[in-house]
PDB file of C-alpha atoms and ligand atoms in Angstrom:
ATOM      1  CA  MET A  53      -0.036   0.004  -0.024  1.00  0.00           C
ATOM      2  CA  LYS A  54       1.575   3.284  -1.080  1.00  0.00           C
ATOM      3  CA  ARG A  55       0.546   5.937   1.356  1.00  0.00           C
ATOM      4  CA  ALA A  56       1.558   9.623   1.073  1.00  0.00           C
ATOM      5  CA  VAL A  57       1.290  12.649   3.264  1.00  0.00           C
ATOM      6  CA  TYR A  58       0.742  15.998   1.593  1.00  0.00           C
ATOM      7  CA  PRO A  59       1.637  18.494   4.310  1.00  0.00           C
ATOM      8  CA  GLY A  60       0.955  22.253   4.391  1.00  0.00           C
ATOM      9  CA  THR A  61      -0.540  25.195   6.082  1.00  0.00           C
ATOM     10  CA  PHE A  62      -3.541  25.405   3.782  1.00  0.00           C
ATOM     11  CA  ASP A  63      -4.693  28.761   5.129  1.00  0.00           C
ATOM     12  CA  PRO A  64      -6.982  28.406   3.160  1.00  0.00           C
ATOM     13  CA  VAL A  65      -6.957  25.599   0.630  1.00  0.00           C
ATOM     14  CA  THR A  66      -6.780  26.786  -3.144  1.00  0.00           C
ATOM     15  CA  PHE A  67      -7.284  25.273  -6.454  1.00  0.00           C
ATOM     16  CA  GLY A  68      -3.454  24.957  -6.568  1.00  0.00           C
ATOM     17  CA  HIS A  69      -3.454  22.628  -3.599  1.00  0.00           C
ATOM     18  CA  LEU A  70      -6.487  20.790  -4.840  1.00  0.00           C
ATOM     19  CA  ASP A  71      -4.733  20.157  -8.183  1.00  0.00           C
ATOM     20  CA  ILE A  72      -1.762  18.581  -6.312  1.00  0.00           C
ATOM     21  CA  ILE A  73      -4.147  16.526  -4.112  1.00  0.00           C
ATOM     22  CA  GLU A  74      -6.133  15.229  -7.051  1.00  0.00           C
ATOM     23  CA  ARG A  75      -3.002  14.313  -9.024  1.00  0.00           C
ATOM     24  CA  SER A  76      -1.427  12.512  -6.041  1.00  0.00           C
ATOM     25  CA  SER A  77      -4.616  10.606  -5.380  1.00  0.00           C
ATOM     26  CA  ARG A  78      -4.038   9.080  -8.832  1.00  0.00           C
ATOM     27  CA  ILE A  79      -0.425   8.085  -8.081  1.00  0.00           C
ATOM     28  CA  PHE A  80      -0.829   6.802  -4.473  1.00  0.00           C
ATOM     29  CA  ASP A  81      -3.234   4.232  -2.921  1.00  0.00           C
ATOM     30  CA  GLU A  82      -3.962   6.742  -0.014  1.00  0.00           C
ATOM     31  CA  VAL A  83      -3.197  10.422   0.401  1.00  0.00           C
ATOM     32  CA  ILE A  84      -3.309  12.065   3.695  1.00  0.00           C
ATOM     33  CA  VAL A  85      -3.558  15.937   3.703  1.00  0.00           C
ATOM     34  CA  GLY A  86      -1.721  16.949   6.854  1.00  0.00           C
ATOM     35  CA  ILE A  87      -2.627  20.383   8.096  1.00  0.00           C
ATOM     36  CA  LEU A  88       0.328  21.628  10.120  1.00  0.00           C
ATOM     37  CA  VAL A  89      -0.491  23.353  13.371  1.00  0.00           C
ATOM     38  CA  ASN A  90       2.212  25.950  12.916  1.00  0.00           C
ATOM     39  CA  HIS A  91       2.951  27.978  15.956  1.00  0.00           C
ATOM     40  CA  ALA A  92       5.185  30.437  14.138  1.00  0.00           C
ATOM     41  CA  LYS A  93       2.373  31.805  11.877  1.00  0.00           C
ATOM     42  CA  VAL A  94      -0.873  33.419  12.936  1.00  0.00           C
ATOM     43  CA  PRO A  95      -3.412  31.884  10.508  1.00  0.00           C
ATOM     44  CA  LEU A  96      -6.582  33.412   9.255  1.00  0.00           C
ATOM     45  CA  PHE A  97      -8.459  30.173   9.848  1.00  0.00           C
ATOM     46  CA  THR A  98      -8.339  27.850  12.813  1.00  0.00           C
ATOM     47  CA  VAL A  99      -7.050  24.184  12.119  1.00  0.00           C
ATOM     48  CA  GLU A 100     -10.658  22.970  12.495  1.00  0.00           C
ATOM     49  CA  GLU A 101     -11.921  25.490   9.931  1.00  0.00           C
ATOM     50  CA  ARG A 102      -9.142  24.499   7.478  1.00  0.00           C
ATOM     51  CA  LEU A 103      -9.840  20.823   8.065  1.00  0.00           C
ATOM     52  CA  GLU A 104     -13.588  21.290   7.356  1.00  0.00           C
ATOM     53  CA  MET A 105     -12.925  23.336   4.144  1.00  0.00           C
ATOM     54  CA  ILE A 106     -10.446  20.739   2.727  1.00  0.00           C
ATOM     55  CA  GLU A 107     -12.749  17.737   3.608  1.00  0.00           C
ATOM     56  CA  ARG A 108     -15.549  19.457   1.798  1.00  0.00           C
ATOM     57  CA  ALA A 109     -13.344  20.045  -1.228  1.00  0.00           C
ATOM     58  CA  VAL A 110     -12.070  16.531  -1.468  1.00  0.00           C
ATOM     59  CA  ARG A 111     -15.407  14.736  -0.921  1.00  0.00           C
ATOM     60  CA  GLN A 112     -15.236  13.238  -4.390  1.00  0.00           C
ATOM     61  CA  MET A 113     -11.816  11.722  -3.785  1.00  0.00           C
ATOM     62  CA  PRO A 114     -12.322   8.472  -1.811  1.00  0.00           C
ATOM     63  CA  ASN A 115      -8.677   7.834  -1.137  1.00  0.00           C
ATOM     64  CA  VAL A 116      -7.924  11.211   0.349  1.00  0.00           C
ATOM     65  CA  LYS A 117      -8.001  11.671   4.077  1.00  0.00           C
ATOM     66  CA  VAL A 118      -7.552  14.937   5.900  1.00  0.00           C
ATOM     67  CA  MET A 119      -5.932  15.300   9.356  1.00  0.00           C
ATOM     68  CA  SER A 120      -4.014  17.826  11.388  1.00  0.00           C
ATOM     69  CA  PHE A 121      -0.738  17.409  13.127  1.00  0.00           C
ATOM     70  CA  ASP A 122       1.598  19.129  15.556  1.00  0.00           C
ATOM     71  CA  GLY A 123       5.312  18.617  15.675  1.00  0.00           C
ATOM     72  CA  LEU A 124       7.688  17.096  13.249  1.00  0.00           C
ATOM     73  CA  LEU A 125       6.343  16.081   9.690  1.00  0.00           C
ATOM     74  CA  ILE A 126       8.496  13.058   9.633  1.00  0.00           C
ATOM     75  CA  ASP A 127       7.086  11.822  13.035  1.00  0.00           C
ATOM     76  CA  PHE A 128       3.550  12.328  11.655  1.00  0.00           C
ATOM     77  CA  ALA A 129       4.381  10.434   8.509  1.00  0.00           C
ATOM     78  CA  LYS A 130       5.834   7.527  10.513  1.00  0.00           C
ATOM     79  CA  SER A 131       2.819   7.473  12.792  1.00  0.00           C
ATOM     80  CA  GLN A 132       0.574   7.159   9.702  1.00  0.00           C
ATOM     81  CA  ASP A 133       2.852   4.542   8.136  1.00  0.00           C
ATOM     82  CA  ALA A 134       3.368   6.774   5.055  1.00  0.00           C
ATOM     83  CA  GLY A 135       6.396   5.996   2.938  1.00  0.00           C
ATOM     84  CA  PHE A 136       6.078   9.242   0.856  1.00  0.00           C
ATOM     85  CA  LEU A 137       5.740  12.980   1.283  1.00  0.00           C
ATOM     86  CA  VAL A 138       4.242  15.117  -1.453  1.00  0.00           C
ATOM     87  CA  ARG A 139       5.062  18.710  -2.128  1.00  0.00           C
ATOM     88  CA  GLY A 140       4.091  21.128  -4.837  1.00  0.00           C
ATOM     89  CA  LEU A 141       6.754  23.239  -6.687  1.00  0.00           C
ATOM     90  CA  ARG A 142       5.479  26.480  -8.161  1.00  0.00           C
ATOM     91  CA  ALA A 143       8.684  28.339  -9.083  1.00  0.00           C
ATOM     92  CA  VAL A 144      12.357  28.276  -8.689  1.00  0.00           C
ATOM     93  CA  THR A 145      11.850  30.349  -5.520  1.00  0.00           C
ATOM     94  CA  ASP A 146      10.180  27.388  -3.870  1.00  0.00           C
ATOM     95  CA  PHE A 147      13.086  25.109  -4.730  1.00  0.00           C
ATOM     96  CA  GLU A 148      15.882  26.047  -2.418  1.00  0.00           C
ATOM     97  CA  TYR A 149      13.686  25.808   0.759  1.00  0.00           C
ATOM     98  CA  GLU A 150      12.045  22.542  -0.429  1.00  0.00           C
ATOM     99  CA  LEU A 151      15.418  20.951  -1.223  1.00  0.00           C
ATOM    100  CA  GLN A 152      16.786  21.751   2.128  1.00  0.00           C
ATOM    101  CA  MET A 153      13.746  20.414   3.962  1.00  0.00           C
ATOM    102  CA  THR A 154      13.764  17.252   1.888  1.00  0.00           C
ATOM    103  CA  GLN A 155      17.391  16.555   2.445  1.00  0.00           C
ATOM    104  CA  THR A 156      17.030  17.129   6.205  1.00  0.00           C
ATOM    105  CA  ASN A 157      14.010  14.784   6.230  1.00  0.00           C
ATOM    106  CA  LYS A 158      16.006  12.177   4.321  1.00  0.00           C
ATOM    107  CA  VAL A 159      18.774  12.232   6.983  1.00  0.00           C
ATOM    108  CA  ILE A 160      16.291  11.856   9.747  1.00  0.00           C
ATOM    109  CA  ALA A 161      14.173   9.243   8.002  1.00  0.00           C
ATOM    110  CA  PRO A 162      15.932   7.576   5.042  1.00  0.00           C
ATOM    111  CA  GLU A 163      12.943   5.273   4.431  1.00  0.00           C
ATOM    112  CA  ILE A 164      10.628   8.082   3.533  1.00  0.00           C
ATOM    113  CA  ASP A 165      10.895   9.752   0.068  1.00  0.00           C
ATOM    114  CA  THR A 166       9.644  13.155  -1.052  1.00  0.00           C
ATOM    115  CA  ILE A 167       7.841  13.373  -4.303  1.00  0.00           C
ATOM    116  CA  PHE A 168       7.556  16.728  -5.994  1.00  0.00           C
ATOM    117  CA  LEU A 169       4.766  17.644  -8.351  1.00  0.00           C
ATOM    118  CA  THR A 170       5.179  20.752 -10.390  1.00  0.00           C
ATOM    119  CA  THR A 171       2.177  23.054 -10.387  1.00  0.00           C
ATOM    120  CA  SER A 172      -0.189  23.105 -13.358  1.00  0.00           C
ATOM    121  CA  LEU A 173       0.651  26.219 -15.299  1.00  0.00           C
ATOM    122  CA  LYS A 174      -2.781  27.779 -14.660  1.00  0.00           C
ATOM    123  CA  TYR A 175      -2.060  27.739 -10.932  1.00  0.00           C
ATOM    124  CA  SER A 176       1.647  28.536 -10.869  1.00  0.00           C
ATOM    125  CA  TYR A 177       0.979  32.093  -9.514  1.00  0.00           C
ATOM    126  CA  LEU A 178      -1.582  31.056  -6.907  1.00  0.00           C
ATOM    127  CA  SER A 179      -0.849  31.146  -3.207  1.00  0.00           C
ATOM    128  CA  SER A 180      -3.007  31.297  -0.070  1.00  0.00           C
ATOM    129  CA  SER A 181      -1.465  34.697   0.842  1.00  0.00           C
ATOM    130  CA  THR A 182      -2.348  36.233  -2.576  1.00  0.00           C
ATOM    131  CA  VAL A 183      -5.993  35.041  -2.193  1.00  0.00           C
ATOM    132  CA  LYS A 184      -6.231  36.499   1.292  1.00  0.00           C
ATOM    133  CA  GLU A 185      -4.699  39.819   0.094  1.00  0.00           C
ATOM    134  CA  LEU A 186      -7.128  40.080  -2.802  1.00  0.00           C
ATOM    135  CA  ALA A 187     -10.010  39.309  -0.563  1.00  0.00           C
ATOM    136  CA  SER A 188      -8.951  41.839   2.096  1.00  0.00           C
ATOM    137  CA  PHE A 189      -9.330  44.519  -0.635  1.00  0.00           C
ATOM    138  CA  GLY A 190     -12.772  43.225  -1.597  1.00  0.00           C
ATOM    139  CA  SER A 191     -11.524  41.743  -4.894  1.00  0.00           C
ATOM    140  CA  ASP A 192     -13.194  38.684  -6.463  1.00  0.00           C
ATOM    141  CA  ILE A 193     -11.459  35.395  -5.552  1.00  0.00           C
ATOM    142  CA  ASP A 194     -13.956  32.903  -6.999  1.00  0.00           C
ATOM    143  CA  ARG A 195     -11.441  31.832  -9.622  1.00  0.00           C
ATOM    144  CA  PHE A 196      -8.940  30.834  -7.041  1.00  0.00           C
ATOM    145  CA  VAL A 197     -10.717  28.786  -4.465  1.00  0.00           C
ATOM    146  CA  PRO A 198     -13.880  26.552  -4.306  1.00  0.00           C
ATOM    147  CA  ALA A 199     -17.138  28.545  -3.703  1.00  0.00           C
ATOM    148  CA  HIS A 200     -17.586  27.364  -0.035  1.00  0.00           C
ATOM    149  CA  VAL A 201     -13.928  28.524   0.746  1.00  0.00           C
ATOM    150  CA  ALA A 202     -14.547  31.873  -1.070  1.00  0.00           C
ATOM    151  CA  ASP A 203     -17.588  32.436   1.172  1.00  0.00           C
ATOM    152  CA  ARG A 204     -15.589  31.643   4.348  1.00  0.00           C
ATOM    153  CA  ILE A 205     -12.864  34.158   3.428  1.00  0.00           C
ATOM    154  CA  LYS A 206     -15.234  36.864   2.532  1.00  0.00           C
ATOM    155  CA  GLU A 207     -16.994  36.372   5.835  1.00  0.00           C
ATOM    156  CA  LYS A 208     -13.757  36.704   7.702  1.00  0.00           C
ATOM    157  CA  TYR A 209     -12.926  39.982   6.030  1.00  0.00           C
ATOM    158  CA  ARG A 210     -16.506  41.305   6.583  1.00  0.00           C
ATOM    159  CA  LYS A 211     -15.841  41.127  10.317  1.00  0.00           C
TER     160      LYS A 211
HETATM  161  P1  LIG B 172       3.581  25.599   3.427  1.00  0.00           P
HETATM  162  O1  LIG B 172       3.317  26.788   4.469  1.00  0.00           O
HETATM  163  O2  LIG B 172       3.984  24.354   4.024  1.00  0.00           O
HETATM  164  O3  LIG B 172       4.294  26.027   2.102  1.00  0.00           O
HETATM  165  P2  LIG B 172       1.156  25.839   1.825  1.00  0.00           P
HETATM  166  O4  LIG B 172      -0.137  25.571   2.392  1.00  0.00           O
HETATM  167  O5  LIG B 172       1.487  27.296   1.406  1.00  0.00           O
HETATM  168  O6  LIG B 172       2.083  25.406   3.082  1.00  0.00           O
HETATM  169  O7  LIG B 172       1.552  24.826   0.768  1.00  0.00           O
HETATM  170  C1  LIG B 172       1.498  23.450   0.753  1.00  0.00           C
HETATM  171  C2  LIG B 172       2.139  22.852  -0.371  1.00  0.00           C
HETATM  172  O8  LIG B 172       1.383  23.131  -1.504  1.00  0.00           O
HETATM  173  C3  LIG B 172       3.606  23.264  -0.638  1.00  0.00           C
HETATM  174  O9  LIG B 172       4.267  22.167  -1.134  1.00  0.00           O
HETATM  175  C4  LIG B 172       3.438  24.323  -1.717  1.00  0.00           C
HETATM  176  O10 LIG B 172       4.529  24.379  -2.579  1.00  0.00           O
HETATM  177  C5  LIG B 172       2.238  23.717  -2.499  1.00  0.00           C
HETATM  178  N1  LIG B 172       1.397  24.734  -3.200  1.00  0.00           N
HETATM  179  C6  LIG B 172       0.962  25.860  -2.750  1.00  0.00           C
HETATM  180  N2  LIG B 172       0.354  26.564  -3.714  1.00  0.00           N
HETATM  181  C7  LIG B 172       0.358  25.827  -4.810  1.00  0.00           C
HETATM  182  C8  LIG B 172      -0.014  25.952  -6.231  1.00  0.00           C
HETATM  183  N3  LIG B 172      -0.680  27.032  -6.666  1.00  0.00           N
HETATM  184  N4  LIG B 172       0.278  24.989  -7.084  1.00  0.00           N
HETATM  185  C9  LIG B 172       0.977  23.856  -6.662  1.00  0.00           C
HETATM  186  N5  LIG B 172       1.413  23.675  -5.455  1.00  0.00           N
HETATM  187  C10 LIG B 172       1.139  24.671  -4.553  1.00  0.00           C
END
């Protein structure tokens, strides 16, 4: 059984993330979307809200599971018996950081491999931060995130 963890902050999930999730679900038997409880960042959405939004977006993908985790990604992957990590690469700017992370993880857990999926061109510019910034200025974000996510973002900025 090939099980992969796709980790991230997902604050909130975008069509870019969903593209990676959908494509990995066709490569692996099971994909666990792991929402990192990141104490260094102050997120717009709570972990529970992020979990709920992703779960709703992946309903049509039976081999995708959504969980949150605290602590080291490698420990989480081991606890789930996952042999692979999935990361998305958008641009060269992502590369250096991702390479460093991957090599560190490989030293800590040589049995776990990281697989990179390059972004689909139409989402290469897309990030959660851009979506939040646009929404904060009242700009339309419906092209970037599922409708239920767009509603939640708009609701946050109305407050
Ligand atoms: P992190 O804070 O860990 O980078 P993100 O939620 O921003 O978390 O991203 C999670 C993963 O999804 C990362 O591997 C990132 O490169 C990838 N990703 C983010 N946006 C896109 C996109 N538009 N297309 C493809 N991959 C993406």
